[in-house]
mmCIF file of C-alpha atoms and ligand atoms in Angstrom:
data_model
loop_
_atom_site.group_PDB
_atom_site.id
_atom_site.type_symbol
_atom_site.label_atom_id
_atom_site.label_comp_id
_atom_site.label_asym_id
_atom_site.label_seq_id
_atom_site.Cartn_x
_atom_site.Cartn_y
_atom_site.Cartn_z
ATOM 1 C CA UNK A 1 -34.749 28.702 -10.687
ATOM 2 C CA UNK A 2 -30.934 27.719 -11.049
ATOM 3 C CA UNK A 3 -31.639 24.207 -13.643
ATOM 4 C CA UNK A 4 -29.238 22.050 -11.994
ATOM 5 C CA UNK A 5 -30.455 18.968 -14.043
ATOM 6 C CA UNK A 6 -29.689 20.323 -17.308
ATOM 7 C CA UNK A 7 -26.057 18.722 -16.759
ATOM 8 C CA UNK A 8 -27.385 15.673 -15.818
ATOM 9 C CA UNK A 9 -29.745 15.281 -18.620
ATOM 10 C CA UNK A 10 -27.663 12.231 -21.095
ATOM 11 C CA UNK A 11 -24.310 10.454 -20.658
ATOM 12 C CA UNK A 12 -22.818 12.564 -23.238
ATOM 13 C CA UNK A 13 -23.299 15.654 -21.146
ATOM 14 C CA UNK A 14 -22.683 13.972 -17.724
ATOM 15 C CA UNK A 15 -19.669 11.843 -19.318
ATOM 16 C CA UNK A 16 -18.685 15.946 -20.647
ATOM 17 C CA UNK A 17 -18.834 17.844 -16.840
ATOM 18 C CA UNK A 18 -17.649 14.700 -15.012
ATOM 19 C CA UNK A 19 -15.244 16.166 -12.583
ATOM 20 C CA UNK A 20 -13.021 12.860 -11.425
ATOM 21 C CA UNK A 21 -12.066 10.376 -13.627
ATOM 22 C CA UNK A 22 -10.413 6.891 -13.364
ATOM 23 C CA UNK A 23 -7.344 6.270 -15.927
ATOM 24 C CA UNK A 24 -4.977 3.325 -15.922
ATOM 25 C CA UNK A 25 -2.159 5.768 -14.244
ATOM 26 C CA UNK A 26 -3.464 5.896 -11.130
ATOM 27 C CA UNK A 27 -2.742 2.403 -9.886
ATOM 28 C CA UNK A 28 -0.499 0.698 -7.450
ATOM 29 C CA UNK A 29 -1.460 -3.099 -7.469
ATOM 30 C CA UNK A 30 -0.433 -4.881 -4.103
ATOM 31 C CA UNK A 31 1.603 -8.627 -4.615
ATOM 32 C CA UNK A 32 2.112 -11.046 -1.730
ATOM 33 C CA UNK A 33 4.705 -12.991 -3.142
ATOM 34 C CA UNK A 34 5.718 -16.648 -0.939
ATOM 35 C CA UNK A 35 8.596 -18.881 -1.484
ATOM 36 C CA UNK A 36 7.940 -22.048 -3.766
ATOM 37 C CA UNK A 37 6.707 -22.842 -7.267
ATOM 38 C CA UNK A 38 3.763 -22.893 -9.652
ATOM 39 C CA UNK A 39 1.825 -21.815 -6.121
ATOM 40 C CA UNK A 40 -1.367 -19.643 -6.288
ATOM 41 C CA UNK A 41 -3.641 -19.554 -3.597
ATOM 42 C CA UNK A 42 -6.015 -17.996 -2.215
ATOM 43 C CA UNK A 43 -6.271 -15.669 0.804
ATOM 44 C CA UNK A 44 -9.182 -16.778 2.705
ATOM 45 C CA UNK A 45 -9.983 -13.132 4.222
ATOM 46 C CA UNK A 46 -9.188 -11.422 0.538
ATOM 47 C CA UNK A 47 -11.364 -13.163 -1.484
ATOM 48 C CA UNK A 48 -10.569 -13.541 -4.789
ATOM 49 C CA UNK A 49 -6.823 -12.246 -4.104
ATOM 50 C CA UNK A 50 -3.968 -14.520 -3.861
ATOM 51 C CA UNK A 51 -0.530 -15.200 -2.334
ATOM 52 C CA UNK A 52 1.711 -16.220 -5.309
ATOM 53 C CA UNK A 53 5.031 -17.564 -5.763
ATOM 54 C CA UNK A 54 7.637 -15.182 -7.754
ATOM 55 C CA UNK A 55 7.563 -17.441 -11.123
ATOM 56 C CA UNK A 56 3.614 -16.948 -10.867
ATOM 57 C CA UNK A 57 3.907 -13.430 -9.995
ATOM 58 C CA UNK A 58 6.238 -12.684 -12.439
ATOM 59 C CA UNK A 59 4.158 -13.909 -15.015
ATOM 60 C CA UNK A 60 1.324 -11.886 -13.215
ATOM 61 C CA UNK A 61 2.924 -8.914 -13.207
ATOM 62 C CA UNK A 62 3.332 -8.831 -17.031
ATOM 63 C CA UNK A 63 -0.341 -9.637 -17.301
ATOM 64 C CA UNK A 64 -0.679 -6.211 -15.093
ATOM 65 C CA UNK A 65 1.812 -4.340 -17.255
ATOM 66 C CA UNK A 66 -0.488 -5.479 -20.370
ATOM 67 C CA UNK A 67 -3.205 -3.961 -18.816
ATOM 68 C CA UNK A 68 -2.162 -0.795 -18.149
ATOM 69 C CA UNK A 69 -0.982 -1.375 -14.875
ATOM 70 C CA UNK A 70 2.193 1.380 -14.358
ATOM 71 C CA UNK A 71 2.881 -0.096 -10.312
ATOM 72 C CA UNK A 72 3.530 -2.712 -8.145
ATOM 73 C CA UNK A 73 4.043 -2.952 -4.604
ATOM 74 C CA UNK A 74 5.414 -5.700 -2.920
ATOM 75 C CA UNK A 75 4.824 -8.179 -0.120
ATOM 76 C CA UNK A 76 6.961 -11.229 0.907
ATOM 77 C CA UNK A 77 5.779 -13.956 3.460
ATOM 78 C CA UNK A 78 8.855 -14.928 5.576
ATOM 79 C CA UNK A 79 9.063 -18.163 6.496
ATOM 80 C CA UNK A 80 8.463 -18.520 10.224
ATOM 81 C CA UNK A 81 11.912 -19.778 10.947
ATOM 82 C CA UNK A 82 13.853 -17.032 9.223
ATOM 83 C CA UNK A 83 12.126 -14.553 11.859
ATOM 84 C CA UNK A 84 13.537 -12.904 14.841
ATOM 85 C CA UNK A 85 14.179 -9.722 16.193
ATOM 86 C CA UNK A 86 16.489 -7.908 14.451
ATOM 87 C CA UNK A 87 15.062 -7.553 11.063
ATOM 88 C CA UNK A 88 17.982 -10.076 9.975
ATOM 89 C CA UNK A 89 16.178 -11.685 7.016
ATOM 90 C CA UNK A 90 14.611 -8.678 5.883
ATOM 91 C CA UNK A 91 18.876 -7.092 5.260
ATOM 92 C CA UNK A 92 19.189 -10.566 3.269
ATOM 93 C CA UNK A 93 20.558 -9.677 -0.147
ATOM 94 C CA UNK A 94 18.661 -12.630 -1.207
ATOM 95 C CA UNK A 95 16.184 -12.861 0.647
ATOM 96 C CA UNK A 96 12.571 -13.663 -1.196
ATOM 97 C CA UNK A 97 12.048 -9.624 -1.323
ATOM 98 C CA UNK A 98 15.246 -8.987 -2.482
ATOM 99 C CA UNK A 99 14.793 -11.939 -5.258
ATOM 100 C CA UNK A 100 11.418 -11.003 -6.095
ATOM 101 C CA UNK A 101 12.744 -7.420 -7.052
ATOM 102 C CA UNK A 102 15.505 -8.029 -9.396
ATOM 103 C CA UNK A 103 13.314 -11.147 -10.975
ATOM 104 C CA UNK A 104 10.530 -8.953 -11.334
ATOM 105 C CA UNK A 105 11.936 -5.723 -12.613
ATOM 106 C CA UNK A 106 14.370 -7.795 -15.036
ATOM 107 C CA UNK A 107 11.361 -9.785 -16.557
ATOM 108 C CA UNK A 108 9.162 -6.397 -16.762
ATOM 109 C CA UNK A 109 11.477 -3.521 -16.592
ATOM 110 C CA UNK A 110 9.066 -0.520 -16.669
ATOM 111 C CA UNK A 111 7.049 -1.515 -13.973
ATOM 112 C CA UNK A 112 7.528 0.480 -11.653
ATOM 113 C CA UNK A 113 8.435 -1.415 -8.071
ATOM 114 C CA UNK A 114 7.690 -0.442 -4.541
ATOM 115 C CA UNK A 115 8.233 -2.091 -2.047
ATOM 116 C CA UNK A 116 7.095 -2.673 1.604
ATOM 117 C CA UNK A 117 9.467 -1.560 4.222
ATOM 118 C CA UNK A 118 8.326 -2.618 7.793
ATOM 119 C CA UNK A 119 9.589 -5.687 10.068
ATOM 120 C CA UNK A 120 6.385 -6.778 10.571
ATOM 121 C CA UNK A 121 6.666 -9.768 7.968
ATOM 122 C CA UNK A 122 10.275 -10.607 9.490
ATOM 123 C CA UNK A 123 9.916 -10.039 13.315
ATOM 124 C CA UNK A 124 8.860 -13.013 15.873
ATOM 125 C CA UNK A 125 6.519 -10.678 17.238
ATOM 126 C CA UNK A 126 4.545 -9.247 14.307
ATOM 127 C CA UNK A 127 5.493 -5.719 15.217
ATOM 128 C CA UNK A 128 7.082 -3.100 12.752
ATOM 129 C CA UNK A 129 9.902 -2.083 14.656
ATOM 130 C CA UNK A 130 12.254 -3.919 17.053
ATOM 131 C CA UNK A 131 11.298 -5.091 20.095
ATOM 132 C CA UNK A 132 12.574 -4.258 24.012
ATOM 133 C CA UNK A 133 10.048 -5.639 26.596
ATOM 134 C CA UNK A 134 7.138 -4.677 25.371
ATOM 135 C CA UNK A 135 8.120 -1.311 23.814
ATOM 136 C CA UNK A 136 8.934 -0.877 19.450
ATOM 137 C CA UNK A 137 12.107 0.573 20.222
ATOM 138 C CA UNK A 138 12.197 3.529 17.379
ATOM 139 C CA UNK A 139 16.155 4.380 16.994
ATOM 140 C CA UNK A 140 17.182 1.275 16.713
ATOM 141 C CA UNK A 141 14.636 0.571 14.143
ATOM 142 C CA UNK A 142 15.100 2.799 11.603
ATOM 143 C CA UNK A 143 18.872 1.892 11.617
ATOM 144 C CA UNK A 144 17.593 -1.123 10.451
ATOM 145 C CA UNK A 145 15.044 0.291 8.069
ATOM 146 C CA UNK A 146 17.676 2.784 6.389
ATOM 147 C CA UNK A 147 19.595 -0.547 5.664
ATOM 148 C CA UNK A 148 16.502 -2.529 4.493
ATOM 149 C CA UNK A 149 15.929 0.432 2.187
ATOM 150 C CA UNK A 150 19.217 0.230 0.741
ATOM 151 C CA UNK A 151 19.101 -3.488 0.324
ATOM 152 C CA UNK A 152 15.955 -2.804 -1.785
ATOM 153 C CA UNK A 153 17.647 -0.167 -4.170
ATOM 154 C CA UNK A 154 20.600 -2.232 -4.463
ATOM 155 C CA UNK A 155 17.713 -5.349 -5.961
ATOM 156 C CA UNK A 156 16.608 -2.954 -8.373
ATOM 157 C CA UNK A 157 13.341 -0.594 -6.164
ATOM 158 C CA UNK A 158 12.098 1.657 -7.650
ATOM 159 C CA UNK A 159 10.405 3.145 -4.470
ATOM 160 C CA UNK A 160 10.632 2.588 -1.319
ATOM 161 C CA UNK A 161 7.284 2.447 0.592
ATOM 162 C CA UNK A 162 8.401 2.239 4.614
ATOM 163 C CA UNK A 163 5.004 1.324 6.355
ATOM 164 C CA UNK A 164 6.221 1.181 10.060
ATOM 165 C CA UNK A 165 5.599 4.669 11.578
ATOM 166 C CA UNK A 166 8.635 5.175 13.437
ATOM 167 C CA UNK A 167 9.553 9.089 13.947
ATOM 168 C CA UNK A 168 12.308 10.108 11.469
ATOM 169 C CA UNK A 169 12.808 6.564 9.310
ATOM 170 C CA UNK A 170 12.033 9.043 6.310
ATOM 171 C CA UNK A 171 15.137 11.625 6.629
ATOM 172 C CA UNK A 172 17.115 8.256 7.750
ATOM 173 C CA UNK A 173 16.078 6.361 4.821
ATOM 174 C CA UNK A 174 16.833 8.852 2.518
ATOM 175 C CA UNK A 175 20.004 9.475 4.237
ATOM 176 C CA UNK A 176 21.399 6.291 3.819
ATOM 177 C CA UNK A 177 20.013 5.976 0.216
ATOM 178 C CA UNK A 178 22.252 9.029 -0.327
ATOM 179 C CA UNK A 179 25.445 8.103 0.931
ATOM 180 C CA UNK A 180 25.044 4.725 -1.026
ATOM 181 C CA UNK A 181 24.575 6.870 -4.531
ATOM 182 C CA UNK A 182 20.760 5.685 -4.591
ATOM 183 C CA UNK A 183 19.939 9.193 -6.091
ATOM 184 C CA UNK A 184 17.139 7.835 -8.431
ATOM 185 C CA UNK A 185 15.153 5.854 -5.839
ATOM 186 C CA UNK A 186 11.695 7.523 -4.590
ATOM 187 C CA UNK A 187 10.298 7.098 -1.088
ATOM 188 C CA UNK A 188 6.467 6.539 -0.716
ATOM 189 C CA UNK A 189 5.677 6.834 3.183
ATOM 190 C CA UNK A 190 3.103 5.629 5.113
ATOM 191 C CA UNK A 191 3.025 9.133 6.261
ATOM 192 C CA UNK A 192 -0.973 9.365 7.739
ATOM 193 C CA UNK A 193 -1.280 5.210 8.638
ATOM 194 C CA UNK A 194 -3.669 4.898 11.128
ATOM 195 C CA UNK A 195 -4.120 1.750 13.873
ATOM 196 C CA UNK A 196 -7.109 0.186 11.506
ATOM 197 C CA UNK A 197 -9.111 -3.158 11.948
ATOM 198 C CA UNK A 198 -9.016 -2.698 8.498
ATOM 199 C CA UNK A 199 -5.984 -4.371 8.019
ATOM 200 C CA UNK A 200 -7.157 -7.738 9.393
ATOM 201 C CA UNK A 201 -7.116 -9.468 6.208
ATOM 202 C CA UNK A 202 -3.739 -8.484 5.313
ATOM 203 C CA UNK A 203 -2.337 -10.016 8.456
ATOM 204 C CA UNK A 204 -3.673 -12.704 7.524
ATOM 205 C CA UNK A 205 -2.013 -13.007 3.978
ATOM 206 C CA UNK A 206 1.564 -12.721 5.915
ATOM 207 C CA UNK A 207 0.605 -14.406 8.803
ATOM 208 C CA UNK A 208 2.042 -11.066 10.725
ATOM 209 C CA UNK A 209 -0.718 -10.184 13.161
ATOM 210 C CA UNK A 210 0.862 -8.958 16.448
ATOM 211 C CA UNK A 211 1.734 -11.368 18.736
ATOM 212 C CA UNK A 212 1.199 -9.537 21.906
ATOM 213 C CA UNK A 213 -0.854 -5.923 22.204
ATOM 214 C CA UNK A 214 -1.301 -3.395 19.737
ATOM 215 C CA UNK A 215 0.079 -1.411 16.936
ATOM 216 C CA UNK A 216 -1.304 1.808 18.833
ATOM 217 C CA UNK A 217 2.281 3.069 19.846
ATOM 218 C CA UNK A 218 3.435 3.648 16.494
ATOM 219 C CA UNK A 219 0.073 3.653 13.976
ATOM 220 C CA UNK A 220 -2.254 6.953 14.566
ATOM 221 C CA UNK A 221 -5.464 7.437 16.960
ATOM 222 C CA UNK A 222 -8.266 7.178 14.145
ATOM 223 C CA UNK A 223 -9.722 9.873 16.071
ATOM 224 C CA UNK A 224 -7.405 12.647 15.002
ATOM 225 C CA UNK A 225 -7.114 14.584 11.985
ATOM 226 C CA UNK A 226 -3.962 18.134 12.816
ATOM 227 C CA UNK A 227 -1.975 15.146 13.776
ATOM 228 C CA UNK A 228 -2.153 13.440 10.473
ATOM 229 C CA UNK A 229 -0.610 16.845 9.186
ATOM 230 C CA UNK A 230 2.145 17.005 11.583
ATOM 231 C CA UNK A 231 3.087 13.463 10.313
ATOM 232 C CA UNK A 232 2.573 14.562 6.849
ATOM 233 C CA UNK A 233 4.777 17.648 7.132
ATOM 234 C CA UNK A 234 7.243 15.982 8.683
ATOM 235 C CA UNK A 235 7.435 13.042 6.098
ATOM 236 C CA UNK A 236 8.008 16.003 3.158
ATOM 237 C CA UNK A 237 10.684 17.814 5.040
ATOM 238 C CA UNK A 238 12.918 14.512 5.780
ATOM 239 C CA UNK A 239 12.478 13.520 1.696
ATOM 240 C CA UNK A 240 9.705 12.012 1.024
ATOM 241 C CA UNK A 241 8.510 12.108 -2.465
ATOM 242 C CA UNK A 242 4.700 10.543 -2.191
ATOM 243 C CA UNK A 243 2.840 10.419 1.326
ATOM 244 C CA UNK A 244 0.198 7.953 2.058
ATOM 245 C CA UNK A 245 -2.830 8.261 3.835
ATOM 246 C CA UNK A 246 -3.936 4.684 4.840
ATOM 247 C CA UNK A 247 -6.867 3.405 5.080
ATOM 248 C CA UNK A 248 -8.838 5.495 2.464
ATOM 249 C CA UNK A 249 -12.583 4.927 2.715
ATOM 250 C CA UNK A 250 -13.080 5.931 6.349
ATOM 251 C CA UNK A 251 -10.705 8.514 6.074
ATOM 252 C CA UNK A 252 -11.664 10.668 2.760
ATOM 253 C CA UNK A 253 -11.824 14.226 4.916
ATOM 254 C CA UNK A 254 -7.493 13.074 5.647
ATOM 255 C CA UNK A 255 -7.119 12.681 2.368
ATOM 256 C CA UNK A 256 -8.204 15.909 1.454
ATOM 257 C CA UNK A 257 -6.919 17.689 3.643
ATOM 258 C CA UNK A 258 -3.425 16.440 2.634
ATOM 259 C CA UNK A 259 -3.464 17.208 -0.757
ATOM 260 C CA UNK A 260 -4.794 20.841 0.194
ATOM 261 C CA UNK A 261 -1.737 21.011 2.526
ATOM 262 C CA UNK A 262 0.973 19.850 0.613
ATOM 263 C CA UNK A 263 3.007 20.277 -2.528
ATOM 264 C CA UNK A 264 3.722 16.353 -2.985
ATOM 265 C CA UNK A 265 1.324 13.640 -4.902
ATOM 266 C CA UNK A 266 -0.457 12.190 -2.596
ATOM 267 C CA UNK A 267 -1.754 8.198 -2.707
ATOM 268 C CA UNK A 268 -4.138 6.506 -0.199
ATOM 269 C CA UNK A 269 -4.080 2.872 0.319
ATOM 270 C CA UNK A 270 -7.526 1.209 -0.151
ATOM 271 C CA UNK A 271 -6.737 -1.592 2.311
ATOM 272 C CA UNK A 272 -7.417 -5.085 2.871
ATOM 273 C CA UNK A 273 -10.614 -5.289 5.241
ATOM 274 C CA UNK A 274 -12.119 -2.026 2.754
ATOM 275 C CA UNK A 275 -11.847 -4.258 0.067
ATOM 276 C CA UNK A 276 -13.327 -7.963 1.539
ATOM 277 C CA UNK A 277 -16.216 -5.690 3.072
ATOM 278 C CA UNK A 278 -17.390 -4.851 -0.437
ATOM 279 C CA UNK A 279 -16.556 -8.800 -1.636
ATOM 280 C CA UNK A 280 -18.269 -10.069 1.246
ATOM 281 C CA UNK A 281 -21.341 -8.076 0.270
ATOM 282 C CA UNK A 282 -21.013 -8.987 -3.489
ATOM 283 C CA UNK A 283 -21.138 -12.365 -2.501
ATOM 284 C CA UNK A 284 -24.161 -12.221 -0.915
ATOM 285 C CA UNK A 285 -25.810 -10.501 -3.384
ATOM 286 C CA UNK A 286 -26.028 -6.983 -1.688
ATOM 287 C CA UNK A 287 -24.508 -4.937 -3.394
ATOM 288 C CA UNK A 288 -23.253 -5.069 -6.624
ATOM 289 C CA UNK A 289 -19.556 -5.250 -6.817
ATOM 290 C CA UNK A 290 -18.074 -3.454 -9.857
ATOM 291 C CA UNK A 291 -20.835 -0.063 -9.223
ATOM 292 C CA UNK A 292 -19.606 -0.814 -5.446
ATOM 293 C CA UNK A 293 -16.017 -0.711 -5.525
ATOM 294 C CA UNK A 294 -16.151 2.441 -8.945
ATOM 295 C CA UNK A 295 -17.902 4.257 -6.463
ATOM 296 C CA UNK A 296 -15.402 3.381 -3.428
ATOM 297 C CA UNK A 297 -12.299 3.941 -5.336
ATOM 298 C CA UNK A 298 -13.507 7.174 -7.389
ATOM 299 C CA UNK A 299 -14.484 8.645 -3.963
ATOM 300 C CA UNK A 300 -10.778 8.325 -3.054
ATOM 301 C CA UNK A 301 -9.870 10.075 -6.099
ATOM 302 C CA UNK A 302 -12.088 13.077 -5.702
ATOM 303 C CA UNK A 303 -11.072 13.472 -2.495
ATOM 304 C CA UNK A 304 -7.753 14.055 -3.742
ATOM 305 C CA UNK A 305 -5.794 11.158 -4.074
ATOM 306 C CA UNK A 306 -3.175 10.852 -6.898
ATOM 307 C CA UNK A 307 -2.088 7.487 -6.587
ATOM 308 C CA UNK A 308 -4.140 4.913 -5.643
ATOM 309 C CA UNK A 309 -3.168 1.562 -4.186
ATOM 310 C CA UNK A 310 -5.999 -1.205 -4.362
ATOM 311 C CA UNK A 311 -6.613 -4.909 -4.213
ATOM 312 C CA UNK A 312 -9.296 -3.733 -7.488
ATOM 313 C CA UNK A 313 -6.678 -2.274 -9.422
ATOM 314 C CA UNK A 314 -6.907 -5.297 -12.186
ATOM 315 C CA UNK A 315 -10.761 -4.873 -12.162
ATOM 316 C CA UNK A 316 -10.984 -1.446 -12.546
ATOM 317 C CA UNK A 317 -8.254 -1.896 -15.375
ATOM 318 C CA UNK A 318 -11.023 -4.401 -17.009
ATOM 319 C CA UNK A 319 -14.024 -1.724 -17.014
ATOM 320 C CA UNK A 320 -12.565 1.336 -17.490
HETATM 321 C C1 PBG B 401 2.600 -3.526 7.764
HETATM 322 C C2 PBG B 401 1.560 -3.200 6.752
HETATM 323 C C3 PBG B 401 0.199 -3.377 6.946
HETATM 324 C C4 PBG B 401 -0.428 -3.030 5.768
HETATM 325 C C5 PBG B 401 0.552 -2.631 4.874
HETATM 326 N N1 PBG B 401 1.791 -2.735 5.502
HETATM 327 C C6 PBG B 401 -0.532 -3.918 8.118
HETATM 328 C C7 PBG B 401 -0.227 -3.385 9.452
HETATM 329 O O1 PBG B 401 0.236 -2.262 9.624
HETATM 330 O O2 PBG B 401 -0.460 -4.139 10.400
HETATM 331 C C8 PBG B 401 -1.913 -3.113 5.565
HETATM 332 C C9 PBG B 401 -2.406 -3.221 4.164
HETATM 333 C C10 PBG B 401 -3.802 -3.710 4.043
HETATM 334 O O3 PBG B 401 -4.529 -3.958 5.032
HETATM 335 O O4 PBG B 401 -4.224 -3.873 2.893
HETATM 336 N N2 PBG B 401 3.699 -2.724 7.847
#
């Protein structure tokens, strides 16, 4: 008889053969940063999780760095009026995103800042790209994103994380980062994003649901897995330095598959509706929430994730 249980006999021995472990370096924590002061409140779909204005999430972001945080990744809300259709606001050199940067990496300089690249926050329609009729015109976007991009570095980025899922924003991105001496900025894409109810809450932090139809054009068919590898491949041979798969939970067997595929880190984003679906169940007493969401996020890990972006991040800072 093979004595399988020996291994699992005491904590030492368990703690000894454990296979994936959490550490404090595998975090990105998401900020949704709004114009104003002193503001902190709450995101009704994202329990516990708040929209904050940059003097609060400045002084949140330190907190973070105290912890052990290494990462932050940033969200602005745009102000309904500065919207339109051309991504104008989001090319603002001081526009809230661009502030939020330079205030942010000045106050904690080694924390390491991403930052979203999409139009969703900026555009009229809640779509990622530009919009003709009812198409996401892709060219013309990533003109647009390459610039965004650039805007970013110039604040102070870190990494750039584009989330839109045009074809070729990556090579263009990196591109224009090149030809404006941005040699020490890394790109993060949204390489494997798929068209996910899971991003409900999210939306609703921003405010930048979709006005009309779907994000189906652009975001991947949740039932396909070779084409999240041409996506992937195609991300790593136009520059990019991380690629995401997004969400993580209901697609661990992507995950893997990636990081058996490619010679990159890989991160998965352990999105908004993942995360209020174990809150809502805390809250009701049915499942316990720090065994619920160690379990979530260390099945990300161990299905190969290197970089992990989650709404938990402080938590899991806390117990492990
Ligand atoms: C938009 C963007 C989304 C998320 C990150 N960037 C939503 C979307 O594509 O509609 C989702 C993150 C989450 O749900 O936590 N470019």
């Amino acid at each position: 008889m093979k004595r399988n249980r020996i291994l699992r006999s005491n904590p030492c021995i368990r703690s000894l053969v454990r296979e994936t472990k959490l550490s404090a370096d595998d975090f990105i924590a998401p900020l949704f940063i709004v114009e104003g002061e002193n503001i902190k409140e709450e995101i009704s779909s994202l329990p516990d999780y708040y929209r904050m204005s940059l003097d609060v999430a400045v002084k949140h972001t330190e907190h973070l760095y105290r912890l052990g945080i290494k990462s932050v990744l940033l969200f602005i809300k745009c102000k309904d009026e500065l919207k339109d259709n051309a991504g104008t606001e989001a090319l603002n050199a001081d526009g809230l995103m661009q502030r939020s940067i330079r205030t942010i990496k000045s106050a904690v300089p080694n924390m390491y800042v991403m930052t979203d690249v999409a139009l969703d926050p900026f555009s009229i329609y809640g779509h990622d790209g530009i919009v003709e009729g009812e198409t996401i015109v892709n060219d013309v976007t990533i003109n647009v994103l390459a610039k965004m991009a650039v805007s970013h570095a110039q604040a102070g980025a870190d990494c750039i994380a584009p989330s839109d899922m045009m074809d070729g924003r990556i090579g263009a991105i990196r591109a224009s980062l090149e030809q404006n001496d941005f040699d020490k900025t890394s790109i993060m894409s949204y390489s494997a994003k798929y068209a996910s109810c899971f991003y409900g809450p999210f939306r609703d932090a921003l405010d930048s649901a979709p006005g009309f139809g779907d994000k189906k054009t652009y975001q991947m068919d949740y039932h396909n897995r070779i084409e999240a590898m041409r996506e992937v491949m195609a991300d790593v041979e136009e520059g990019a330095d991380i690629v995401m798969v997004k969400p993580a939970i209901h697609y661990l067997d992507i995950i893997r598959e990636v990081k058996n595929a490619v010679n990159v880190p890989v991160s998965a984003y352990h999105v908004s509706g993942e995360y209020s679906m174990i809150k809502a169940a805390a809250q009701r007493g049915w499942v316990n929430e720090q065994a619920a969401f160690l379990e979530a996020i260390t099945s990300i890990k161990r299905a190969g994730a290197d970089i992990i972006a989650t709404y938990y991040a402080e938590d899991i800072l806390k117990v492990i």
